[in-house]
Amino acid sequence: MGKSKELSVDLKKRIIDLNKSGKSLGAISKQLQVPRATVQTIIRKYKVHGTVVSLPRSGRKRKLSHAAERRLVRMVKSQPRITKKQVCKDLEADGTQVSVSTVKRVLHRHGLRGCRARKKPLLQKRHLKTRLKFAADHMDKDKTFWRKVLWSDETKIELFGHNTQQYVWRRKGEAFNPRNTMPTVKHGGGSIMLWGCFAASGTGSLQKVNGIMKKEDYLQILQENLKPSARRLGLGRSWVFQQDNDPKHTSKVVKEWLNQARIKVLEWPSQSPDLNPIENMWTVLKKQVHARKPSHLAELHQFCQEEWSNIRPEACQELVDGYQKRLVAVKMAKGHVTKY
């Protein structure tokens, strides 16, 4: 015999109303076509709990006690990379046998879900120290200071977006249907390396790097693009140049030229791409370029130039004006990586 369908809340309320009006159980049963025993049960529960809404049921006894659940959660928090199967084995070694599904449900109940680990630069103690010092030294700088900074960096853009992901709706067993696969080519079909700069007032130059960039190539890029970009962006005379600590950037020949050109350089903590807002600009650029689906490297370079120029100055200013939040995040994380 199949499970009977539960009565609606409205029907239960009608049963209670008829009972309050003085009608007998039999009369209510006959009028509403509901078994007498069901009518009696609903009225009895209403008198005890004061409601006709179904109350939570106890269900099957849990496999894990509250203490065991707390231990499981502590285990996962202390070892974020542990797998569900390994958790099951560890619990089984202590005499508790549970399934992978049970482990997953318990962790979900405590707000823990399996996610891909974010790839971030390796930070050693000296990196944490310099990041915290940078945040402390610049915490009192207002928007006026950051609006005078010319941010720079290099990035690689692949023709077919080697690292992009695509989700599809499919049934089981249809994974290799051509409509549900994403064609790939070796090395992303080729790539180009770009050097770019921007400030709160907009984007500056975007230069293609030919081959492997050496310190002489980097120096030539700075000589041809740094001051023109600063003038075009209206940074005035007291602007500051930002670059990371790549060996090419900190080479003797580059340092000497920056000194001779009287360009002030922002002292930068190593391994800190999250402190450079141009990383957010690269993300925007790559998204817009790949949406246009370039078919060859020359077109890829063309689209990069066009989309870099199309980035609105308002977006640049909004990104720079919120810079202090990055410093606060570094301080709160005690020098470790942040969400930026």
Short mmCIF file of N, CA, C and O in Angstrom, two decimals, residues 113-164:
data_model
loop_
_atom_site.label_atom_id
_atom_site.label_comp_id
_atom_site.label_asym_id
_atom_site.label_seq_id
_atom_site.Cartn_x
_atom_site.Cartn_y
_atom_site.Cartn_z
N ARG A 113 32.26 23.62 2.04
CA ARG A 113 32.01 23.03 0.73
C ARG A 113 33.33 22.88 -0.02
O ARG A 113 34.25 23.70 0.13
N GLY A 114 33.41 21.85 -0.83
CA GLY A 114 34.62 21.60 -1.61
C GLY A 114 34.77 22.63 -2.72
O GLY A 114 33.87 22.77 -3.55
N CYS A 115 35.86 23.34 -2.73
CA CYS A 115 36.12 24.36 -3.74
C CYS A 115 37.55 24.20 -4.26
O CYS A 115 38.41 23.67 -3.57
N ARG A 116 37.76 24.69 -5.48
CA ARG A 116 39.11 24.65 -6.02
C ARG A 116 40.00 25.64 -5.28
O ARG A 116 39.60 26.78 -5.03
N ALA A 117 41.21 25.20 -4.92
CA ALA A 117 42.15 26.09 -4.24
C ALA A 117 42.60 27.18 -5.20
O ALA A 117 42.93 26.91 -6.35
N ARG A 118 42.57 28.42 -4.74
CA ARG A 118 43.02 29.53 -5.56
C ARG A 118 44.55 29.50 -5.68
O ARG A 118 45.24 29.28 -4.69
N LYS A 119 45.04 29.76 -6.88
CA LYS A 119 46.49 29.80 -7.08
C LYS A 119 47.00 31.19 -6.75
O LYS A 119 46.61 32.18 -7.36
N LYS A 120 47.85 31.24 -5.74
CA LYS A 120 48.41 32.52 -5.28
C LYS A 120 49.91 32.38 -5.09
O LYS A 120 50.42 31.28 -4.88
N PRO A 121 50.66 33.49 -5.15
CA PRO A 121 52.11 33.43 -4.97
C PRO A 121 52.49 32.87 -3.60
O PRO A 121 51.79 33.09 -2.61
N LEU A 122 53.60 32.13 -3.56
CA LEU A 122 54.11 31.59 -2.31
C LEU A 122 54.68 32.73 -1.47
O LEU A 122 55.55 33.49 -1.93
N LEU A 123 54.19 32.88 -0.25
CA LEU A 123 54.64 33.96 0.63
C LEU A 123 55.46 33.39 1.78
O LEU A 123 54.98 32.55 2.54
N GLN A 124 56.70 33.84 1.90
CA GLN A 124 57.54 33.46 3.02
C GLN A 124 57.46 34.55 4.09
O GLN A 124 56.84 35.59 3.89
N LYS A 125 58.12 34.31 5.22
CA LYS A 125 58.02 35.26 6.34
C LYS A 125 58.50 36.65 5.95
O LYS A 125 57.91 37.66 6.35
N ARG A 126 59.57 36.72 5.15
CA ARG A 126 60.07 38.03 4.74
C ARG A 126 59.07 38.76 3.84
O ARG A 126 58.96 40.00 3.88
N HIS A 127 58.30 38.00 3.04
CA HIS A 127 57.28 38.61 2.20
C HIS A 127 56.15 39.17 3.06
O HIS A 127 55.65 40.28 2.82
N LEU A 128 55.74 38.39 4.06
CA LEU A 128 54.66 38.85 4.95
C LEU A 128 55.07 40.14 5.65
O LEU A 128 54.27 41.07 5.79
N LYS A 129 56.33 40.19 6.07
CA LYS A 129 56.83 41.36 6.80
C LYS A 129 56.82 42.60 5.91
O LYS A 129 56.37 43.68 6.33
N THR A 130 57.31 42.47 4.67
CA THR A 130 57.35 43.63 3.77
C THR A 130 55.95 44.06 3.33
O THR A 130 55.69 45.25 3.15
N ARG A 131 55.04 43.11 3.19
CA ARG A 131 53.65 43.44 2.83
C ARG A 131 52.98 44.23 3.95
O ARG A 131 52.28 45.22 3.71
N LEU A 132 53.20 43.80 5.17
CA LEU A 132 52.62 44.50 6.32
C LEU A 132 53.23 45.90 6.47
O LEU A 132 52.52 46.85 6.81
N LYS A 133 54.54 46.01 6.22
CA LYS A 133 55.19 47.31 6.30
C LYS A 133 54.65 48.25 5.22
O LYS A 133 54.40 49.44 5.49
N PHE A 134 54.47 47.74 4.00
CA PHE A 134 53.91 48.55 2.92
C PHE A 134 52.53 49.05 3.30
O PHE A 134 52.20 50.23 3.09
N ALA A 135 51.70 48.16 3.84
CA ALA A 135 50.34 48.55 4.23
C ALA A 135 50.37 49.61 5.33
O ALA A 135 49.63 50.60 5.29
N ALA A 136 51.24 49.43 6.32
CA ALA A 136 51.33 50.39 7.43
C ALA A 136 51.85 51.75 6.96
O ALA A 136 51.34 52.80 7.38
N ASP A 137 52.86 51.72 6.08
CA ASP A 137 53.46 52.98 5.61
C ASP A 137 52.52 53.80 4.74
O ASP A 137 52.68 55.03 4.63
N HIS A 138 51.57 53.13 4.08
CA HIS A 138 50.70 53.83 3.13
C HIS A 138 49.24 53.90 3.56
O HIS A 138 48.39 54.35 2.80
N MET A 139 48.97 53.45 4.77
CA MET A 139 47.58 53.43 5.24
C MET A 139 46.98 54.84 5.34
O MET A 139 45.78 55.03 5.12
N ASP A 140 47.82 55.83 5.62
CA ASP A 140 47.30 57.20 5.81
C ASP A 140 47.26 57.99 4.49
O ASP A 140 46.86 59.15 4.49
N LYS A 141 47.66 57.37 3.39
CA LYS A 141 47.61 58.07 2.11
C LYS A 141 46.16 58.17 1.63
O LYS A 141 45.41 57.19 1.66
N ASP A 142 45.77 59.35 1.16
CA ASP A 142 44.40 59.53 0.71
C ASP A 142 44.29 59.28 -0.80
O ASP A 142 45.27 58.92 -1.46
N LYS A 143 43.11 59.50 -1.34
CA LYS A 143 42.86 59.23 -2.75
C LYS A 143 43.74 60.09 -3.66
O LYS A 143 44.12 59.66 -4.75
N THR A 144 44.08 61.29 -3.20
CA THR A 144 44.90 62.19 -4.01
C THR A 144 46.24 61.56 -4.34
O THR A 144 46.74 61.68 -5.47
N PHE A 145 46.85 60.87 -3.37
CA PHE A 145 48.14 60.23 -3.59
C PHE A 145 48.01 59.10 -4.61
O PHE A 145 48.81 59.02 -5.55
N TRP A 146 47.03 58.23 -4.44
CA TRP A 146 46.89 57.07 -5.32
C TRP A 146 46.49 57.47 -6.73
O TRP A 146 46.81 56.76 -7.69
N ARG A 147 45.83 58.62 -6.87
CA ARG A 147 45.47 59.08 -8.20
C ARG A 147 46.67 59.59 -8.99
O ARG A 147 46.59 59.79 -10.20
N LYS A 148 47.79 59.78 -8.31
CA LYS A 148 49.02 60.24 -8.95
C LYS A 148 49.97 59.07 -9.27
O LYS A 148 51.10 59.29 -9.71
N VAL A 149 49.52 57.84 -9.02
CA VAL A 149 50.35 56.67 -9.26
C VAL A 149 50.09 56.14 -10.67
O VAL A 149 48.94 56.00 -11.09
N LEU A 150 51.18 55.85 -11.40
CA LEU A 150 51.07 55.21 -12.71
C LEU A 150 51.40 53.73 -12.51
O LEU A 150 52.55 53.37 -12.28
N TRP A 151 50.39 52.88 -12.59
CA TRP A 151 50.53 51.45 -12.33
C TRP A 151 50.98 50.73 -13.60
O TRP A 151 50.54 51.08 -14.69
N SER A 152 51.82 49.71 -13.46
CA SER A 152 52.31 49.00 -14.64
C SER A 152 52.50 47.52 -14.34
O SER A 152 52.62 47.10 -13.19
N ASP A 153 52.56 46.74 -15.42
CA ASP A 153 52.82 45.30 -15.28
C ASP A 153 52.83 44.67 -16.67
O ASP A 153 52.47 45.31 -17.66
N GLU A 154 53.24 43.40 -16.73
CA GLU A 154 53.17 42.62 -17.97
C GLU A 154 52.15 41.50 -17.79
O GLU A 154 51.88 41.06 -16.67
N THR A 155 51.63 41.04 -18.92
CA THR A 155 50.70 39.91 -18.88
C THR A 155 50.79 39.14 -20.20
O THR A 155 51.16 39.71 -21.23
N LYS A 156 50.44 37.87 -20.14
CA LYS A 156 50.40 37.04 -21.35
C LYS A 156 48.94 36.75 -21.68
O LYS A 156 48.16 36.37 -20.81
N ILE A 157 48.59 36.92 -22.94
CA ILE A 157 47.23 36.64 -23.40
C ILE A 157 47.29 35.58 -24.49
O ILE A 157 47.96 35.76 -25.50
N GLU A 158 46.59 34.48 -24.27
CA GLU A 158 46.60 33.39 -25.24
C GLU A 158 45.48 33.57 -26.26
O GLU A 158 44.42 34.13 -25.95
N LEU A 159 45.73 33.09 -27.45
CA LEU A 159 44.78 33.27 -28.55
C LEU A 159 43.43 32.66 -28.27
O LEU A 159 42.39 33.27 -28.48
N PHE A 160 43.41 31.42 -27.77
CA PHE A 160 42.15 30.72 -27.53
C PHE A 160 41.82 30.57 -26.05
O PHE A 160 41.03 29.73 -25.67
N GLY A 161 42.48 31.36 -25.21
CA GLY A 161 42.14 31.30 -23.79
C GLY A 161 42.36 29.93 -23.19
O GLY A 161 41.42 29.27 -22.80
N HIS A 162 43.62 29.49 -23.13
CA HIS A 162 43.96 28.13 -22.68
C HIS A 162 43.36 27.81 -21.31
O HIS A 162 43.00 26.69 -21.02
N ASN A 163 43.26 28.83 -20.44
CA ASN A 163 42.82 28.57 -19.07
C ASN A 163 41.35 28.85 -18.82
O ASN A 163 40.88 28.80 -17.70
N THR A 164 40.60 29.16 -19.88
CA THR A 164 39.19 29.45 -19.68
C THR A 164 38.39 28.18 -19.46
O THR A 164 38.78 27.10 -19.89
#
